[in-house]
PDB file of C-alpha atoms in Angstrom:
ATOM      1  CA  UNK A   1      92.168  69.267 190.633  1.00  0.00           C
ATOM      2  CA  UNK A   2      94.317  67.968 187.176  1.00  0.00           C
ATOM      3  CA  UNK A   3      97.080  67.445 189.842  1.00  0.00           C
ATOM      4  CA  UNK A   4      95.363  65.434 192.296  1.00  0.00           C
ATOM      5  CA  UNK A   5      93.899  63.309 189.186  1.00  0.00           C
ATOM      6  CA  UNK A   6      97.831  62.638 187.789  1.00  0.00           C
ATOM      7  CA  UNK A   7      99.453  61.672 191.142  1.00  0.00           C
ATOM      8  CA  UNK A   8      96.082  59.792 192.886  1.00  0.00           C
ATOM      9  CA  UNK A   9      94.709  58.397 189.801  1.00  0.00           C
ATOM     10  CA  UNK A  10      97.056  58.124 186.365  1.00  0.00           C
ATOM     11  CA  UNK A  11     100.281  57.586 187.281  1.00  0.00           C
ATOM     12  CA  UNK A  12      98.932  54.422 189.128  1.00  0.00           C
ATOM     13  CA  UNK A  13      98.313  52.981 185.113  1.00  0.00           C
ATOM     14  CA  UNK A  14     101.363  51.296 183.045  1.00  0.00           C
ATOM     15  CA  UNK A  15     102.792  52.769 180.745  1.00  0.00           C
ATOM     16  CA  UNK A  16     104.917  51.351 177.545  1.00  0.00           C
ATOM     17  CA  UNK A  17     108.630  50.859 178.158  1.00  0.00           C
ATOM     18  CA  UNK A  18     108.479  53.032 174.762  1.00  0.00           C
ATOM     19  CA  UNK A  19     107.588  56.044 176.204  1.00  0.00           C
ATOM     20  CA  UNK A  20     110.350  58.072 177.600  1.00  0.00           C
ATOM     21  CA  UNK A  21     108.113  61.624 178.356  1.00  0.00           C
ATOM     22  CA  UNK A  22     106.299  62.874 181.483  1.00  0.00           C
ATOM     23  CA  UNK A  23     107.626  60.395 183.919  1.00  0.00           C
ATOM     24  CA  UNK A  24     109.647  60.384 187.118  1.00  0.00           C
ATOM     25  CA  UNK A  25     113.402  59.400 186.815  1.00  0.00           C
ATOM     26  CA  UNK A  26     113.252  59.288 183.251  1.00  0.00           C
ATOM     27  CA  UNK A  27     114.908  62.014 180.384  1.00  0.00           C
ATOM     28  CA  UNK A  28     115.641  62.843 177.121  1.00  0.00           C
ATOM     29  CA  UNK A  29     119.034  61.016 177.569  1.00  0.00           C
ATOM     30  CA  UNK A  30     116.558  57.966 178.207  1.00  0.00           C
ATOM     31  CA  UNK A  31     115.241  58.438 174.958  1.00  0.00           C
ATOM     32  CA  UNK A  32     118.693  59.290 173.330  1.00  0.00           C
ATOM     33  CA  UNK A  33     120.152  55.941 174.930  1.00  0.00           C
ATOM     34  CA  UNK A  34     119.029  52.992 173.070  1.00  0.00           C
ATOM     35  CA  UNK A  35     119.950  55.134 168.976  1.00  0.00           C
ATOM     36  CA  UNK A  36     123.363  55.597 170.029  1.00  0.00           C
ATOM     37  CA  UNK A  37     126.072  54.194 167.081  1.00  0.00           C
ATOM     38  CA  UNK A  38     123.243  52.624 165.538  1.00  0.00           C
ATOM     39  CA  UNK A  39     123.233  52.969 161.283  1.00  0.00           C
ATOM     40  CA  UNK A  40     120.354  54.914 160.476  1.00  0.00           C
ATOM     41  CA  UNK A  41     118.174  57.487 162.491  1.00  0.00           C
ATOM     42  CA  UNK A  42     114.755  58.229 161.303  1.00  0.00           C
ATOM     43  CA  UNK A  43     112.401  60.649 163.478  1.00  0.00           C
ATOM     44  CA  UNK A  44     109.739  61.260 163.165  1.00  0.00           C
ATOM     45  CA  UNK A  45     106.426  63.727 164.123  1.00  0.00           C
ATOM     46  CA  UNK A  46     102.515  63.266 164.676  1.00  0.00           C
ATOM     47  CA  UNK A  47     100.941  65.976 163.954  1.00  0.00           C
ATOM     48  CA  UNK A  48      99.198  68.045 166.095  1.00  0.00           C
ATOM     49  CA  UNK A  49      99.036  65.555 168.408  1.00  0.00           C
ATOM     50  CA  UNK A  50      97.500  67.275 171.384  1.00  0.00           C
ATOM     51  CA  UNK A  51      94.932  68.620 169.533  1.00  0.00           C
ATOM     52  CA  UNK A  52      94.175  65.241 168.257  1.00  0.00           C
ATOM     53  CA  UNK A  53      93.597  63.164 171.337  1.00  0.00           C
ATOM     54  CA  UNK A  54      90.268  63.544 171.820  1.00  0.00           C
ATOM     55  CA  UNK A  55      87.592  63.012 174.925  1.00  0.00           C
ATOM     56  CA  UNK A  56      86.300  59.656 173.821  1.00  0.00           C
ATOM     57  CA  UNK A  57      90.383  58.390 173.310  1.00  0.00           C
ATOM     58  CA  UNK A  58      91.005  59.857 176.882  1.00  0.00           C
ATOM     59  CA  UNK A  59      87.219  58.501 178.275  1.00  0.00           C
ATOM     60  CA  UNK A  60      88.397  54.823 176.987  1.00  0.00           C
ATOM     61  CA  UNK A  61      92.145  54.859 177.957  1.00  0.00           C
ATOM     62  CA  UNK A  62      91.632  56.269 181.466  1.00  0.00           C
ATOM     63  CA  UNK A  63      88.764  56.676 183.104  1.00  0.00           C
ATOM     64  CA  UNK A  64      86.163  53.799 181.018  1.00  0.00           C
ATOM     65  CA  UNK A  65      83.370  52.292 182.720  1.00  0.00           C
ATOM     66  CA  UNK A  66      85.381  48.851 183.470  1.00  0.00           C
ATOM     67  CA  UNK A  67      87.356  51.158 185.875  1.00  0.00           C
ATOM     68  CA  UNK A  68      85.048  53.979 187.311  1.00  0.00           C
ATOM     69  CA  UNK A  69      81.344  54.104 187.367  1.00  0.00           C
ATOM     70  CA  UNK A  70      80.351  55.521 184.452  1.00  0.00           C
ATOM     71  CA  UNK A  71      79.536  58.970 185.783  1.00  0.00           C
ATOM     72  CA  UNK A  72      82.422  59.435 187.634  1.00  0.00           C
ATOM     73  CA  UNK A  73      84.381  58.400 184.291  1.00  0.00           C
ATOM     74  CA  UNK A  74      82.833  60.876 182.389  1.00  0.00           C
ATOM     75  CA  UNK A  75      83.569  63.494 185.122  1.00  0.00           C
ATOM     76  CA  UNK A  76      87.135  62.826 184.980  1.00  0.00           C
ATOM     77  CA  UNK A  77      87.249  62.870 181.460  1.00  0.00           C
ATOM     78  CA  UNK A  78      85.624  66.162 181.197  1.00  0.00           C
ATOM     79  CA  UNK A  79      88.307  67.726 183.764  1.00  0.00           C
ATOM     80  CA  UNK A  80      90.562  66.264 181.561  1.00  0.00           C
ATOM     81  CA  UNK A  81      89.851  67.860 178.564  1.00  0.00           C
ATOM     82  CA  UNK A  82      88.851  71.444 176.620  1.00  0.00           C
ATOM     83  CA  UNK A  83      86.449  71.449 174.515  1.00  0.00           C
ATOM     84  CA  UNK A  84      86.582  67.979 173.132  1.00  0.00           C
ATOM     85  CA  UNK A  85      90.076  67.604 173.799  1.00  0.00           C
ATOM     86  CA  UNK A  86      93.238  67.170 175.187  1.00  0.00           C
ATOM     87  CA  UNK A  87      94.603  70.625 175.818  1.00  0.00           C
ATOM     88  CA  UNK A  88      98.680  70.653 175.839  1.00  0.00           C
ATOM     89  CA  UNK A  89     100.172  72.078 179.144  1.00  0.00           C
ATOM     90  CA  UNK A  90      97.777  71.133 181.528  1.00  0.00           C
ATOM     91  CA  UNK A  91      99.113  68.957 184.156  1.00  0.00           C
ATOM     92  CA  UNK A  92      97.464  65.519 183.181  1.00  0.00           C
ATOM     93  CA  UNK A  93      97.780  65.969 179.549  1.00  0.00           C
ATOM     94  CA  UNK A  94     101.266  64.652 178.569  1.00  0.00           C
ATOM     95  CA  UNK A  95     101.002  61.317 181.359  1.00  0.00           C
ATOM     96  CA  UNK A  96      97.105  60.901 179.703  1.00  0.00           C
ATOM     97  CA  UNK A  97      99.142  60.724 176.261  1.00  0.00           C
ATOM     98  CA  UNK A  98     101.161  58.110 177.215  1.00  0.00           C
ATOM     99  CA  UNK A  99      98.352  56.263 178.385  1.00  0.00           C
ATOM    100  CA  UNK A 100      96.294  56.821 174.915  1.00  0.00           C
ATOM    101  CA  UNK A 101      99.329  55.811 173.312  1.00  0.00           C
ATOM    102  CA  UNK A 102     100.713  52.779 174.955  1.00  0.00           C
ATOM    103  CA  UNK A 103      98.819  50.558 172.856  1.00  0.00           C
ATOM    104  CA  UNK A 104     100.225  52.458 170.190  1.00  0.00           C
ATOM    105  CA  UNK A 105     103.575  51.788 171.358  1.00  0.00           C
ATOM    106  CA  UNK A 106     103.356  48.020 171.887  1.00  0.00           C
ATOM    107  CA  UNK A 107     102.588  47.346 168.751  1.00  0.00           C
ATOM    108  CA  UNK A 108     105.527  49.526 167.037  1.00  0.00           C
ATOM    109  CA  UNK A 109     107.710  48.073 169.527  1.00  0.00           C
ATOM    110  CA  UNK A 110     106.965  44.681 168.614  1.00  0.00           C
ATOM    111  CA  UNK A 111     107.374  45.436 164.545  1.00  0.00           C
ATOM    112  CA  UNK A 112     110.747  47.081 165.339  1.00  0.00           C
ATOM    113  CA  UNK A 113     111.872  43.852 168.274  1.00  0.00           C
ATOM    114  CA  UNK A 114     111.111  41.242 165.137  1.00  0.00           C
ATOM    115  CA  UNK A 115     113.086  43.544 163.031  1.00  0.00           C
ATOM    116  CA  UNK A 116     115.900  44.819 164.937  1.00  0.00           C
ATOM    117  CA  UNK A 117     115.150  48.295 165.480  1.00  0.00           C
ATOM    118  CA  UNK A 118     115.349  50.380 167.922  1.00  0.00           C
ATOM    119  CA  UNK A 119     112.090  52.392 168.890  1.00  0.00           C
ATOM    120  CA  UNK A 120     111.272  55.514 171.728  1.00  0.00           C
ATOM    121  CA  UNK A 121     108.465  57.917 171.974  1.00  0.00           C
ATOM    122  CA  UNK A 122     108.803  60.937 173.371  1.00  0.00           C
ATOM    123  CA  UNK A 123     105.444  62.842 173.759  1.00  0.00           C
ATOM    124  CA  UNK A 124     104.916  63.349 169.560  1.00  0.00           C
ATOM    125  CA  UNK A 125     108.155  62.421 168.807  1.00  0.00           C
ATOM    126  CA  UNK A 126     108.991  59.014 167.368  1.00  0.00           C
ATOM    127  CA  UNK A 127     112.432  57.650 167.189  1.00  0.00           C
ATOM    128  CA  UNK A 128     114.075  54.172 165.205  1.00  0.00           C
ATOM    129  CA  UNK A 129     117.465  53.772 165.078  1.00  0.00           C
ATOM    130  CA  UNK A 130     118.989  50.828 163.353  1.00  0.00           C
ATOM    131  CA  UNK A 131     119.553  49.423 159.997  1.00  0.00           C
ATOM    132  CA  UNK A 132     116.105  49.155 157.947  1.00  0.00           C
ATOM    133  CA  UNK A 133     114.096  51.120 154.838  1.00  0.00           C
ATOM    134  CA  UNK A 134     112.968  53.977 156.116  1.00  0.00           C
ATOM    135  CA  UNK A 135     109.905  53.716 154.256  1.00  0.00           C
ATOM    136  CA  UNK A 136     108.544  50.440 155.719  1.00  0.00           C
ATOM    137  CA  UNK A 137     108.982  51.830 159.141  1.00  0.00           C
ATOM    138  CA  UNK A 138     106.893  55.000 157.867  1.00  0.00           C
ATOM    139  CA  UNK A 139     104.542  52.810 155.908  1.00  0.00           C
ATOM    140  CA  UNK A 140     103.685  50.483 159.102  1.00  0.00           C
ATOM    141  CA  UNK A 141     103.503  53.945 161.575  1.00  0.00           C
ATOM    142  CA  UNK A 142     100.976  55.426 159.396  1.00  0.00           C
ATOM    143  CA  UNK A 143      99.107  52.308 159.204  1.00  0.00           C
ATOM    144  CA  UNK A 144      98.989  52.379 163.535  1.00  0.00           C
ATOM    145  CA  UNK A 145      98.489  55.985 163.628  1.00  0.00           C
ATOM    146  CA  UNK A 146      95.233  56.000 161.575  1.00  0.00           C
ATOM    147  CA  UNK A 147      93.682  53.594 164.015  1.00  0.00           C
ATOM    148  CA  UNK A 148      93.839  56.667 166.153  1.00  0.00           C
ATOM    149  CA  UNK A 149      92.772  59.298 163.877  1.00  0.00           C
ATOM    150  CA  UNK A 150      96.293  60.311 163.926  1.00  0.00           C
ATOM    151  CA  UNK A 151      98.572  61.391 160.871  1.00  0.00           C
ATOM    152  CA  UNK A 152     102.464  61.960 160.976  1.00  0.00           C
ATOM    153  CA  UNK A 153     103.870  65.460 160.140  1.00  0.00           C
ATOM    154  CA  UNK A 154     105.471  64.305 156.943  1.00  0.00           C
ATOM    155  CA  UNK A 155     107.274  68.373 157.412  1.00  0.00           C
ATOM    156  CA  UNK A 156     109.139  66.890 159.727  1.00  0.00           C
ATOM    157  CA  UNK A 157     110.195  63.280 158.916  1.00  0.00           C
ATOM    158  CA  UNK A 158     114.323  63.501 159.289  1.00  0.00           C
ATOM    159  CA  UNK A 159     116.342  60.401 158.527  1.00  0.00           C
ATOM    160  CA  UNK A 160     120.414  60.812 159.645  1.00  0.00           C
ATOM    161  CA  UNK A 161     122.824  58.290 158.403  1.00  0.00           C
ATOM    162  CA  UNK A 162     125.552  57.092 160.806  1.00  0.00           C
ATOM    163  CA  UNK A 163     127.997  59.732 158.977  1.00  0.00           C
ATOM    164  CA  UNK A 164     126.310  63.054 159.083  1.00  0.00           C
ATOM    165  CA  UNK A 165     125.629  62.643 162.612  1.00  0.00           C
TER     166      UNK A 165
END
């Protein structure tokens, strides 16, 4: 059922050129690509992300009543989701992330455009490559991610100057 939903129903919706996870013709060397010989690295992690995504983020993303009677939404939503949320590993989840995200994504990729950065996402993993403070970058991702209930995995924040790569 999940399977028929991804290939008859989601991958029909756009997703940001930021997103370099869960789609055809496109890798990890996709998201590698655009931080190559760039100054700084910084990566970083949300935290527990598919466990975060929740039915009414997945209800409004995908299936919302704009787009599918609101039954039928609701439906889809539910077959969707486990218990209230996005369960990693089914066959929909990682495209439906892109789709909660790609707002997400826009707007990061339009702070790091106007600043010269270099931004990817793949699935919970956020990548800017360029020459910037860390910090602001962090600063203006936590900002975004709360919008979403979100928080990053501060465990896992890495930043990799051009030299101990």
């Amino acid at each position: 059922m999940q399977r028929n939903i991804l290939h008859n129903i989601l991958e029909e919706k756009r997703l940001s050129q930021h997103a370099k996870a869960y789609q055809k013709n496109i890798s990890l060397i996709d998201n590698a690509m655009p931080h190559i010989n760039k100054k700084l690295i910084l990566k970083l992690d949300i935290k527990n992300f598919f466990d975060n995504i929740t039915f009414d983020m997945v209800y409004e993303s995908c299936f919302r009543e704009e787009l599918y009677p609101k039954s039928i939404g609701i439906l889809l939503t539910k077959l969707c989701t486990y218990k209230g949320h996005l369960p990693q590993g089914a066959p929909t989840s990682a495209y439906i992330s892109n789709i909660v995200m790609r707002e997400f994504d826009e707007v990061i990729g339009i702070y790091c455009s106007n600043k010269d950065i270099s931004y990817t996402r793949y699935s919970d993993d956020l990548t800017f490559s360029g020459d910037f403070k860390p910090s602001e970058v962090i600063n203006i991702v936590k900002l975004e991610l709360k919008k979403y209930r979100l928080k990053l995995n501060y465990d896992k924040i890495s930043i990799i100057q051009h030299n101990k790569r």
